[in-house]
mmCIF file of C-alpha atoms and ligand atoms in Angstrom:
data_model
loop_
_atom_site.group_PDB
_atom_site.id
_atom_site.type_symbol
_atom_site.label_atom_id
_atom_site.label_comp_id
_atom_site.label_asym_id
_atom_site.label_seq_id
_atom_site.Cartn_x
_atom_site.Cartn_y
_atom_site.Cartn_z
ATOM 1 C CA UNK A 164 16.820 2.631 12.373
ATOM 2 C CA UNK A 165 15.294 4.906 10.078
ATOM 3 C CA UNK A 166 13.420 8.447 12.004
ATOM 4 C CA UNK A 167 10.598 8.604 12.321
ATOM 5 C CA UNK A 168 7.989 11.439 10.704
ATOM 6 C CA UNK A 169 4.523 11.848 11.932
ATOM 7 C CA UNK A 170 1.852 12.084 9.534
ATOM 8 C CA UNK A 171 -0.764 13.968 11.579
ATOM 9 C CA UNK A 172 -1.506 10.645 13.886
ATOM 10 C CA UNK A 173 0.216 8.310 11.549
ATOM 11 C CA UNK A 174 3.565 7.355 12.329
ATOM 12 C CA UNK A 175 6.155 6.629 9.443
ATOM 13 C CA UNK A 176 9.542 5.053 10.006
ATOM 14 C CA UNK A 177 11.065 5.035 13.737
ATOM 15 C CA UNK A 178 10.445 0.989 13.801
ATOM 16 C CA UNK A 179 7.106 1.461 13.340
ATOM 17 C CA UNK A 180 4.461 -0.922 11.438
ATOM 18 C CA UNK A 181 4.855 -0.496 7.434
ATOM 19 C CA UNK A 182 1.492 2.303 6.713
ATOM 20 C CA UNK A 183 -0.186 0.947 3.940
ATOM 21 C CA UNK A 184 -0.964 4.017 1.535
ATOM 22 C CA UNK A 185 -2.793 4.135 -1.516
ATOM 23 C CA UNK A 186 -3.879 7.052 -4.058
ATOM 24 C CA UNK A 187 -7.518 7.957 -5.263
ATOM 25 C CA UNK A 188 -7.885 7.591 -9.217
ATOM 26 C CA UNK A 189 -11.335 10.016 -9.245
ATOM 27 C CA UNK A 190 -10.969 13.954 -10.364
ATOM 28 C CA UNK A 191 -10.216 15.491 -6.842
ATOM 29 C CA UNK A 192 -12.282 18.713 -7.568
ATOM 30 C CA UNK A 193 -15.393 15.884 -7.773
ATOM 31 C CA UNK A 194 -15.349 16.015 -4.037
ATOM 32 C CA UNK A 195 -18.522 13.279 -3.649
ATOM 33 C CA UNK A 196 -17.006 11.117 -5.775
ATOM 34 C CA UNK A 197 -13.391 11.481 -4.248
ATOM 35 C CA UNK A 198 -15.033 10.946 -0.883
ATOM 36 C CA UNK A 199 -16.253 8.213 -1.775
ATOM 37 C CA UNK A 200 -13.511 6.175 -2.825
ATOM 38 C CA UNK A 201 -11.576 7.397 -0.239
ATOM 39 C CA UNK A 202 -14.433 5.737 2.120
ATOM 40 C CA UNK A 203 -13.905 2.599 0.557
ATOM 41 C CA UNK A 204 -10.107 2.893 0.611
ATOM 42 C CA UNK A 205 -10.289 3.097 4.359
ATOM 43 C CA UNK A 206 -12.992 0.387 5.152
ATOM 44 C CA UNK A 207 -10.465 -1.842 3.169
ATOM 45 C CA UNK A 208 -7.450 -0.415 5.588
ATOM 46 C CA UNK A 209 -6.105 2.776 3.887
ATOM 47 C CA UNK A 210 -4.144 4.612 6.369
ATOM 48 C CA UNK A 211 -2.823 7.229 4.241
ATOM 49 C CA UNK A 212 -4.578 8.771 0.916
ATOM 50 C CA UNK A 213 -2.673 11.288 -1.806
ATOM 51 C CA UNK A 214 -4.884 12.722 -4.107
ATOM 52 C CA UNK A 215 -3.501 14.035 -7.052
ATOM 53 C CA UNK A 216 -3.515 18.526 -7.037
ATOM 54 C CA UNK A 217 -3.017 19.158 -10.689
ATOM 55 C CA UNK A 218 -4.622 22.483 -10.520
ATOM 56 C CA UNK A 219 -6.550 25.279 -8.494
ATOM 57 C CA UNK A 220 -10.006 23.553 -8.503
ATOM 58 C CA UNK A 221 -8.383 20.308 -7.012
ATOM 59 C CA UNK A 222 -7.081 22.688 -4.445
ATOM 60 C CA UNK A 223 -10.400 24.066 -3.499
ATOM 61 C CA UNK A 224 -11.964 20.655 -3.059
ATOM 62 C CA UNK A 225 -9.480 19.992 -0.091
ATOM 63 C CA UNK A 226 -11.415 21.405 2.611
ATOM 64 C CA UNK A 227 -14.146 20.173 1.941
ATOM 65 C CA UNK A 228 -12.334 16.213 1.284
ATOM 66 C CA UNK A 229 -10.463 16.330 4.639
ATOM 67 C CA UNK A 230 -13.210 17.143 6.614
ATOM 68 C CA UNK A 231 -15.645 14.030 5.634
ATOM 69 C CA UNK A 232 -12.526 11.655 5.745
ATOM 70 C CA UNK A 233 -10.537 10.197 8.735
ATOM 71 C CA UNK A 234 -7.237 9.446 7.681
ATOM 72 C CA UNK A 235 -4.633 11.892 6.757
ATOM 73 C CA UNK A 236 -4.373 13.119 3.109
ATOM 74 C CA UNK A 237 -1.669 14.164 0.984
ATOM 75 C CA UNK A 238 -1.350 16.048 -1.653
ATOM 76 C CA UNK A 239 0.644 15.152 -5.198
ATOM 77 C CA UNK A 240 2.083 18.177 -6.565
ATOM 78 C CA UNK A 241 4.246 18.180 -9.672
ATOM 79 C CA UNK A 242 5.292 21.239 -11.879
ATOM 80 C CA UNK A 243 4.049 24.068 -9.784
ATOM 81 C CA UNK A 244 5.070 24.588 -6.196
ATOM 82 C CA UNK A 245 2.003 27.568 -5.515
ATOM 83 C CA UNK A 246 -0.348 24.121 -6.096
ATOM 84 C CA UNK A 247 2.106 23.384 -2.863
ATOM 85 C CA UNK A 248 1.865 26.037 -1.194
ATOM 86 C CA UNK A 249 -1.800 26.468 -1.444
ATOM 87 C CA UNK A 250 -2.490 22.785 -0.597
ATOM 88 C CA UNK A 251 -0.645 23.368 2.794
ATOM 89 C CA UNK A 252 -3.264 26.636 3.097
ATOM 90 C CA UNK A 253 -6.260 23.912 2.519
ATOM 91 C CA UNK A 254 -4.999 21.789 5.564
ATOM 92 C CA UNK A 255 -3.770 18.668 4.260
ATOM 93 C CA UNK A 256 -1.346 16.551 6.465
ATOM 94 C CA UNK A 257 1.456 16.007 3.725
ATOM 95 C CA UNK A 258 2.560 17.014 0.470
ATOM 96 C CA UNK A 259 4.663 14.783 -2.323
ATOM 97 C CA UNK A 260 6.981 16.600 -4.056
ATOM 98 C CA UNK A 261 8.505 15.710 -7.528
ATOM 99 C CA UNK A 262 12.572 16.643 -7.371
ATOM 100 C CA UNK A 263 12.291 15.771 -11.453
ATOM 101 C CA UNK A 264 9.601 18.749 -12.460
ATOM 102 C CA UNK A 265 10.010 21.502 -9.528
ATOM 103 C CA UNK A 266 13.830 22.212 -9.762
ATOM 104 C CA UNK A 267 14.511 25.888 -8.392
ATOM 105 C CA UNK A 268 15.421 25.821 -5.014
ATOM 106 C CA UNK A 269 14.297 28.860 -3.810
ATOM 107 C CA UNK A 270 10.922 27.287 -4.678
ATOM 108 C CA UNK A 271 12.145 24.177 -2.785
ATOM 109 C CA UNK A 272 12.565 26.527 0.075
ATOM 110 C CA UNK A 273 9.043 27.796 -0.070
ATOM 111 C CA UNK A 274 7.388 25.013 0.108
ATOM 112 C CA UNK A 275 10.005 23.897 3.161
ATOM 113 C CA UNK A 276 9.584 26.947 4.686
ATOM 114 C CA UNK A 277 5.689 26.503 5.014
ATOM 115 C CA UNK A 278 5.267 22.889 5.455
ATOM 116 C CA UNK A 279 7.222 23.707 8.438
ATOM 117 C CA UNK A 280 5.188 26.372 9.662
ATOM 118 C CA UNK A 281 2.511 23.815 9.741
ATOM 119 C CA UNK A 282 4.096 21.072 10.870
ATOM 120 C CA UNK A 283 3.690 18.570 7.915
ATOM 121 C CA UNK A 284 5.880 16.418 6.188
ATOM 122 C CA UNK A 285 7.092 16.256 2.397
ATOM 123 C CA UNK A 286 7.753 12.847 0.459
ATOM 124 C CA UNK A 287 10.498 13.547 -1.888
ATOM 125 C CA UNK A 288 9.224 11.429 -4.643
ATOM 126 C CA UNK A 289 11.820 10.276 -7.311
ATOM 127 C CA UNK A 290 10.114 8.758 -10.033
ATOM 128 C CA UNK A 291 12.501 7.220 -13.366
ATOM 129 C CA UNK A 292 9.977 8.182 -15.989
ATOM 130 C CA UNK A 293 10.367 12.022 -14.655
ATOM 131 C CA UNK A 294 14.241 11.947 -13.269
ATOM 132 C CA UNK A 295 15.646 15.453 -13.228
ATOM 133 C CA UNK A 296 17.936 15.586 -16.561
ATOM 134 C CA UNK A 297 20.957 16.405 -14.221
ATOM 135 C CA UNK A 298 21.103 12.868 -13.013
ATOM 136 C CA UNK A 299 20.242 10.820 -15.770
ATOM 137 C CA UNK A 300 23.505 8.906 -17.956
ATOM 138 C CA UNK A 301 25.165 10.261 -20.895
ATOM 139 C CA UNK A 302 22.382 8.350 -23.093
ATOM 140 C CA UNK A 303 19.898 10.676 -21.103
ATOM 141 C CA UNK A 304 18.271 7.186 -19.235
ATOM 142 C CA UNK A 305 17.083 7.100 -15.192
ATOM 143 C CA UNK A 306 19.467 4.780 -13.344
ATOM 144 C CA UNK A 307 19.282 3.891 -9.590
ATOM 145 C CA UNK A 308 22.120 5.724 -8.914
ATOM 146 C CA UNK A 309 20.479 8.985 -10.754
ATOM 147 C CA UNK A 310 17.757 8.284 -8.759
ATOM 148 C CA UNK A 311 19.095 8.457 -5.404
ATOM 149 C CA UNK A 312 21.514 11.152 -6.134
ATOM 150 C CA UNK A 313 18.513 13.263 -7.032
ATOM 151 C CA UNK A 314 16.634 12.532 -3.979
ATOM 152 C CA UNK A 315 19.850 13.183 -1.668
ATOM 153 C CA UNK A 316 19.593 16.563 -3.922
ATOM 154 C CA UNK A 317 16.221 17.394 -2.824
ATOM 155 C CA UNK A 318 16.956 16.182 0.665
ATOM 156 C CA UNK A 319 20.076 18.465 0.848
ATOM 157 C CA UNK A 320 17.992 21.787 0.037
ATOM 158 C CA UNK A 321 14.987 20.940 2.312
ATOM 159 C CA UNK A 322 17.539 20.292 5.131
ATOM 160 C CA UNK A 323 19.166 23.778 4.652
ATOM 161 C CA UNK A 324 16.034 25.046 5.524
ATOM 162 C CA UNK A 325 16.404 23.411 8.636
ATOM 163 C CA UNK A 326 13.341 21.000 7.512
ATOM 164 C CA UNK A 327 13.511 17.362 8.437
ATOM 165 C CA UNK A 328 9.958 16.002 7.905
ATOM 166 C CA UNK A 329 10.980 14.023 4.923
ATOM 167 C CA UNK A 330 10.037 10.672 3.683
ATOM 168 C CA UNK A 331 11.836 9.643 0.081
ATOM 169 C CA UNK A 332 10.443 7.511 -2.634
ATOM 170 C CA UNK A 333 12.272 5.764 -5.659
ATOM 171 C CA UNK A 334 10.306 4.557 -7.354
ATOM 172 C CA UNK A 335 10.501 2.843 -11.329
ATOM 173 C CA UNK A 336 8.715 -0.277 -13.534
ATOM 174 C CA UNK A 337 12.405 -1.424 -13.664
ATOM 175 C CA UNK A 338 11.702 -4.035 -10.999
ATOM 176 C CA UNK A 339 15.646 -4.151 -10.670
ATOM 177 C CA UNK A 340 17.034 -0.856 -10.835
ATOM 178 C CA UNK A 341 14.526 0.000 -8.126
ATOM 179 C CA UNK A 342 15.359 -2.251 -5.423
ATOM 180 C CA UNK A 343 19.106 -0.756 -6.432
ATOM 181 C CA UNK A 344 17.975 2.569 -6.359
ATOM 182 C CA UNK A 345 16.417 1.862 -2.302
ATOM 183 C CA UNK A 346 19.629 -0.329 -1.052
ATOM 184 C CA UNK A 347 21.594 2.480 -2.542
ATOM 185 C CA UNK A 348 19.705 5.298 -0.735
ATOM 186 C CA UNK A 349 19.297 3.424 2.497
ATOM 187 C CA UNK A 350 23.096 3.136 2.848
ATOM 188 C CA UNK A 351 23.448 6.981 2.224
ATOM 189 C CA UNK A 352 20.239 8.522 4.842
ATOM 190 C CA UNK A 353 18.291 7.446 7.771
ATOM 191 C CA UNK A 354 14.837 9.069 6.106
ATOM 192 C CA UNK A 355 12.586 6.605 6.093
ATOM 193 C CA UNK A 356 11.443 4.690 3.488
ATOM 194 C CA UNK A 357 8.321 4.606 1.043
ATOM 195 C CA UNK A 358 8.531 1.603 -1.337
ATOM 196 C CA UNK A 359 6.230 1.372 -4.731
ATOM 197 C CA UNK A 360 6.769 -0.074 -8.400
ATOM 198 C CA UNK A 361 5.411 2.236 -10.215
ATOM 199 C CA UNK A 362 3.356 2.249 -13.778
ATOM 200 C CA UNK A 363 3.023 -1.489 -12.708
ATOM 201 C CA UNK A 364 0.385 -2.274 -14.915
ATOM 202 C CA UNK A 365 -3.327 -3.777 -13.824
ATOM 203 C CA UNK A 366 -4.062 -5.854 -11.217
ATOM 204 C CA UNK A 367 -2.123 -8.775 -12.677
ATOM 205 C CA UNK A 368 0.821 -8.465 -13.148
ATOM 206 C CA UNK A 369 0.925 -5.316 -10.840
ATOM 207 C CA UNK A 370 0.383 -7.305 -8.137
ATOM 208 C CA UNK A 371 3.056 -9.706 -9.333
ATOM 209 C CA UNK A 372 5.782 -7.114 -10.049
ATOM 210 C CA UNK A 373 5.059 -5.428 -6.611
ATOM 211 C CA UNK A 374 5.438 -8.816 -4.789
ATOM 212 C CA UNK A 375 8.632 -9.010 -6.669
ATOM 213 C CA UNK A 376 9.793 -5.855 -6.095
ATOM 214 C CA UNK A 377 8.320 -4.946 -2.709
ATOM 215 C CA UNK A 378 9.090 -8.480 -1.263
ATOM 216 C CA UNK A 379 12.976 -8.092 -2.150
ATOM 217 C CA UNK A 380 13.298 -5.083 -0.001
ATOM 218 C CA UNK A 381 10.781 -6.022 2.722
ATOM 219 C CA UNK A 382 12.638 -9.069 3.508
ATOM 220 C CA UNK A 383 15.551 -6.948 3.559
ATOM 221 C CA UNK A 384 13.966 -4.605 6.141
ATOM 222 C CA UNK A 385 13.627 -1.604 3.631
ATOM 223 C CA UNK A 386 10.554 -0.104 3.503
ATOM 224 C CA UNK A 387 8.696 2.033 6.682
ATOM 225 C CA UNK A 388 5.484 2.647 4.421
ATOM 226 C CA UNK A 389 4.039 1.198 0.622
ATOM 227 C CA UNK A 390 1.859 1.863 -2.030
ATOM 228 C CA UNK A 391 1.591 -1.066 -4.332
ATOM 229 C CA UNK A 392 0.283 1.120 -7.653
ATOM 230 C CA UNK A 393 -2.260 -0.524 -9.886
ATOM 231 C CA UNK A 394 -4.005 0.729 -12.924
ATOM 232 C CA UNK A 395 -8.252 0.029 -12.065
ATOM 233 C CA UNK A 396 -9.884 0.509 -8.317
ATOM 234 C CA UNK A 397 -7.632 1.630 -5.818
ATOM 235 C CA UNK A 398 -8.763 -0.629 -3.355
ATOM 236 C CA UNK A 399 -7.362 -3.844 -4.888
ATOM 237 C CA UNK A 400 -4.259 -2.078 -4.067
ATOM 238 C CA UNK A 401 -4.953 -2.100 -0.102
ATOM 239 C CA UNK A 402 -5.696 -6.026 -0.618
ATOM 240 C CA UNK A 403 -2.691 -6.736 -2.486
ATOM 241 C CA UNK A 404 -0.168 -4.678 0.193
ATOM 242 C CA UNK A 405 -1.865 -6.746 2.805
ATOM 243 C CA UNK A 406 -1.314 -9.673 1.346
ATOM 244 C CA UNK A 407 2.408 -8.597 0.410
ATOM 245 C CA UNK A 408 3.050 -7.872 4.074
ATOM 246 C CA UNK A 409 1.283 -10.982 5.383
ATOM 247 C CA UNK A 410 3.555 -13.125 3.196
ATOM 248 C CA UNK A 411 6.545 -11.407 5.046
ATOM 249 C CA UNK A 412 5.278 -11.826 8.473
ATOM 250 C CA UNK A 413 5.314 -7.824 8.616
ATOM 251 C CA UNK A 414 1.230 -6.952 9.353
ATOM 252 C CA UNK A 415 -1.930 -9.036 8.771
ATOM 253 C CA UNK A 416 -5.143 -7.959 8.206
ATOM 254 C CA UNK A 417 -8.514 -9.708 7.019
ATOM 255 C CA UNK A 418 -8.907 -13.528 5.822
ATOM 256 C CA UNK A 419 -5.647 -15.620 5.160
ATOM 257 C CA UNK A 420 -7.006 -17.562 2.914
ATOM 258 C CA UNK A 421 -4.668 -20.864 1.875
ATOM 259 C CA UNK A 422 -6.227 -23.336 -1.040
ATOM 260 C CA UNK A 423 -4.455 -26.334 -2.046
ATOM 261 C CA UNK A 424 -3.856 -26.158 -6.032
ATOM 262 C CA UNK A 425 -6.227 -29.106 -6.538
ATOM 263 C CA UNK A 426 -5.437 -32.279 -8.539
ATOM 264 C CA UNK A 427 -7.032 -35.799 -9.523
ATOM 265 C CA UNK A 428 -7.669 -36.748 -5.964
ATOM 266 C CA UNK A 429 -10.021 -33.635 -5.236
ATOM 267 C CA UNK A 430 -13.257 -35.071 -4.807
ATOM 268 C CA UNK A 431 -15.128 -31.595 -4.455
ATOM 269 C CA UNK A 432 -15.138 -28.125 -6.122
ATOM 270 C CA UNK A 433 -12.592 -26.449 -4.113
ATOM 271 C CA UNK A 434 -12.172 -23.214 -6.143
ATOM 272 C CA UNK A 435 -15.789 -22.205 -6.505
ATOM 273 C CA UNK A 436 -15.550 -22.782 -2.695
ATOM 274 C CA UNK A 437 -12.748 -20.749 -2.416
ATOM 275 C CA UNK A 438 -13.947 -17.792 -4.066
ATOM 276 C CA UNK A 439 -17.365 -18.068 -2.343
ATOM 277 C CA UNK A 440 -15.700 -17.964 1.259
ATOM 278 C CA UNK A 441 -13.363 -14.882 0.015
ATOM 279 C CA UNK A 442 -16.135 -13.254 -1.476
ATOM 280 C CA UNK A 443 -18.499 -13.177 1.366
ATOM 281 C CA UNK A 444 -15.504 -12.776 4.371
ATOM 282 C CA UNK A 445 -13.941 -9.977 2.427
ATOM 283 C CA UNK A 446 -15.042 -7.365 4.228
ATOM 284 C CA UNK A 447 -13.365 -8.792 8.004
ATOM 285 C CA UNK A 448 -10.546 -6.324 8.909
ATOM 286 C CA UNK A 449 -9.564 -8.858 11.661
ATOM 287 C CA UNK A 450 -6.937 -11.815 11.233
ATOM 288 C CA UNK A 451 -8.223 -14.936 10.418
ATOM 289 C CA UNK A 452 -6.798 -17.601 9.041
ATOM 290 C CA UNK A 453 -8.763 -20.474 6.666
ATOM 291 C CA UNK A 454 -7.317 -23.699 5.049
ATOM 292 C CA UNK A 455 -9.618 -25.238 2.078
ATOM 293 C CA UNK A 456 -7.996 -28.429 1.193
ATOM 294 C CA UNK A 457 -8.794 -31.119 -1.194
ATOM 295 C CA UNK A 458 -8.317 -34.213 0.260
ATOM 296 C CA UNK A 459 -6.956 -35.973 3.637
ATOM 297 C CA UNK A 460 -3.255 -36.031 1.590
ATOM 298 C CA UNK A 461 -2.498 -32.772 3.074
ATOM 299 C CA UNK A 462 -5.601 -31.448 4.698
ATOM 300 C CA UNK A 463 -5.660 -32.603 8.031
ATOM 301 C CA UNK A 464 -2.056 -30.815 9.091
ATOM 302 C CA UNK A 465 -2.877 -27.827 7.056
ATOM 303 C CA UNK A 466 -6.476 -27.892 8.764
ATOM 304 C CA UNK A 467 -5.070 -27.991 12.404
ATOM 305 C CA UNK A 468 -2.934 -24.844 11.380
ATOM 306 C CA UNK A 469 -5.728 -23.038 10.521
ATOM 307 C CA UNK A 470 -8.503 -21.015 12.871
ATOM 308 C CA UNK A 471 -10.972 -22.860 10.205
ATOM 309 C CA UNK A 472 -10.416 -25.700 7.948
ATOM 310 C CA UNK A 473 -11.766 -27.342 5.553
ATOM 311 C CA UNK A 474 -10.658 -31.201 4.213
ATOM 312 C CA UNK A 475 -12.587 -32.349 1.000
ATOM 313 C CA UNK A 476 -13.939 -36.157 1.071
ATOM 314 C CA UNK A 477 -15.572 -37.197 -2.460
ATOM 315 C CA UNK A 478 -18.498 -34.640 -2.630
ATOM 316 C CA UNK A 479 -18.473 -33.719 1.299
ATOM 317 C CA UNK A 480 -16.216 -32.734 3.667
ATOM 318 C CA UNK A 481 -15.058 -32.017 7.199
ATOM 319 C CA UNK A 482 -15.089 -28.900 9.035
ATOM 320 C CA UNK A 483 -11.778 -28.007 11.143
ATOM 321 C CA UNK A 484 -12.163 -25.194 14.261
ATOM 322 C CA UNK A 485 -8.623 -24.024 15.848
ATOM 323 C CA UNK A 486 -7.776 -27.709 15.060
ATOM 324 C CA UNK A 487 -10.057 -30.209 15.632
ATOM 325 C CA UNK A 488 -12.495 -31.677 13.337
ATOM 326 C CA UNK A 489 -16.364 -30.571 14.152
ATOM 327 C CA UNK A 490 -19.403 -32.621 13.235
ATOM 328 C CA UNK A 491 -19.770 -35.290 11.019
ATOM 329 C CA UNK A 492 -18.906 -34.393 7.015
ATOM 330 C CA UNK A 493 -20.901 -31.816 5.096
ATOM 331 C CA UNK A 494 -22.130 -32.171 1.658
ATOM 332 C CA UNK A 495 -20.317 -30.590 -0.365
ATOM 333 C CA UNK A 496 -23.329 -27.847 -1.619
ATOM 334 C CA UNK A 497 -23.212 -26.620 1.834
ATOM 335 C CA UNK A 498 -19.325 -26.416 2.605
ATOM 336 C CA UNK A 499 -18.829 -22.920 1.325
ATOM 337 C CA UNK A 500 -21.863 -21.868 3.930
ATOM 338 C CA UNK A 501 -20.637 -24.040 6.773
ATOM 339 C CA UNK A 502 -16.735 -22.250 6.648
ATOM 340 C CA UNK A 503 -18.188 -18.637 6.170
ATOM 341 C CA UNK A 504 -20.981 -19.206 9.165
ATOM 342 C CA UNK A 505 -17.883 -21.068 11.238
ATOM 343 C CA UNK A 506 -15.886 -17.988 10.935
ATOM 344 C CA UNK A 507 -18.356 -15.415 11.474
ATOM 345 C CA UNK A 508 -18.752 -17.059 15.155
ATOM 346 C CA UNK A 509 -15.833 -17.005 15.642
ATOM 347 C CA UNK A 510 -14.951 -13.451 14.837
ATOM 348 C CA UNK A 511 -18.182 -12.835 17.080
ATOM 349 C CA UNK A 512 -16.442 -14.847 19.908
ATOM 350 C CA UNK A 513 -19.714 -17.684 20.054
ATOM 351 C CA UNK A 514 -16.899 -20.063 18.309
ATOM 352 C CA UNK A 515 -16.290 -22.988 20.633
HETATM 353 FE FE1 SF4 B 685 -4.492 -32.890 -4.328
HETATM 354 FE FE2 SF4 B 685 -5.184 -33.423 -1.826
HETATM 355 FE FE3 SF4 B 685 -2.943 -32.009 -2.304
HETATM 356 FE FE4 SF4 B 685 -5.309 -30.888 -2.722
HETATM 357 S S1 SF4 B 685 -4.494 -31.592 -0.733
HETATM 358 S S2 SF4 B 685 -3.568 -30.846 -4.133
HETATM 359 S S3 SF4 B 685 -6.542 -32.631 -3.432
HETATM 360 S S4 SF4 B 685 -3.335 -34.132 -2.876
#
């Protein structure tokens, strides 16, 4: 088992559920606007933000960030370890550290030497695009191997210090190279895990090449907390990890919402049904599951595995609650309604 670090009340590794991370995309030192978006990461289930700390007036805004926010917040510092050190100063509850861009160790040691003082943790974070020259191949290219041997690097010189607060990344867009590059490591240290593609791409195929990637190691059991990184709003991110670790079995949160595909024997419009119900039961945080199905082909069984379904008839269709079938059949205008009211009762526990 990997050990576990605490990120102020946020556990990481240890065994403990996969933290589902996500970074802000506004200028930090706009502190309303950074707030903000940080308010909408959590109501979506953010339980740890990085913003990035490029320079001093990012650094200043941190005060006045962590106190109108409730989950921890990290800082991203690359090129200049005083940004570090003076992040730790402004009270945040981590820091990310790039091994590729701040290279002296007695800088290294700094930093250690005062995230330990107040009890924080660093994420080493390897990233390809920025791999420290010293471990990239004769033809000057990141490989997974690089990779790891650059974060055992880091790891070394932060242990010397007698600092152990450490959480690694690897990440690449090499889907490949870095689910290598996390096998590899995980064979060489017990610090736990933080899985991400990186540079993904937008929410398309982002979200597909994190479900690739991330899903590989999840099944494997690698991976204590994510970041699935998408170019556009941050919180599509939280909604994608969610739905990464739901198809794994590993945490579930919100609507589980399962359509069939449609074909010639759908008799009603399923999708703008479908997108109606998400739309309007997006913002649930609790578990619920929904099946919309076409027709009585496979509708009934998926129905009865449902907390709601939903079988199409030609222009109307049956209601499903933990199982059974409720009512007579709804026309079909009024489906979308009937699911989203049927749910809402029974999140508020009036549900029979
Ligand atoms: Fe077609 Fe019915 Fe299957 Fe949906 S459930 S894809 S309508 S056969």
């Amino acid at each position: 088992m990997r050990r576990r670090v605490r990120v102020r009340d946020v556990p990481i590794g240890g065994g403990e559920p996969i933290v589902v991370q996500s970074m802000t995309n506004t200028d930090t030192a706009d502190v309303d606007a950074t707030v903000e978006q940080i308010g909408r990461l959590e109501r979506a289930g953010c339980e740890i933000v990085r913003v990035a700390v490029p320079h001093v007036e990012a650094v200043k805004a941190l005060p006045r960030i962590i106190e109108r926010i409730s989950i921890p917040l990290v800082a991203d510092i690359h090129f200049d370890h005083r940004l570090a050190l003076a992040s730790i100063d402004a009270g945040v509850d981590k820091l990310r550290l790039n091994p590729g861009n701040i290279t002296d160790s007695e800088k290294i040691a700094a930093v250690a030497d005062a995230a330990n003082e107040a009890g924080i943790p660093i994420r080493v974070g390897v990233n390809a695009g920025s791999l420290d020259e010293r471990f990239r191949d004769a033809k000057h290219h990141p490989t997974a191997a690089g990779m790891v041997e650059s974060a055992l690097h880091e790891i070394r010189l932060l242990e010397e210090r007698g600092f152990d607060r450490i959480v690694v990344s690897l990440k690449g867009t090499d889907v490949r190279m870095t689910i290598d590059a996390y096998r590899a490591f995980a064979r060489e240290s017990d610090v736990p895990l933080h899985i991400g593609i990186t540079e993904a791409g937008t929410a398309w195929e982002g979200s597909i090449r994190s479900a690739v990637g991330l899903g590989v190691l999840l099944a494997e059991g690698l991976g204590d907390t994510l970041r699935v990184s998408l170019t556009g709003d941050p919180v599509e991110e939280i909604r994608v990890a969610y739905e990464i670790l739901r198809a794994l079995g590993l945490r579930s949160r919100g609507i589980d919402l399962r359509v069939c595909p449609t074909c010639g024997r759908t008799g009603i419009g399923l999708e703008s049904i479908a997108v109606q119900v998400r739309g309007e039961l997006g913002d649930i945080a609790e578990s619920l599951s929904i099946a919309l199905m076409g027709c009585v082909v496979n509708g009934p069984g998926e129905a009865r595995e449902a907390d709601i379904g939903l079988v199409g008839g030609r222009g109307q269709g049956t209601i499903y609650l933990r199982g059974e079938p409720i009512g007579p059949a709804i026309p079909e205008d009024r489906l979308a309604g009937e699911v989203v009211r049927a749910a809402r009762e029974l999140l508020d526990g009036s549900g029979n």
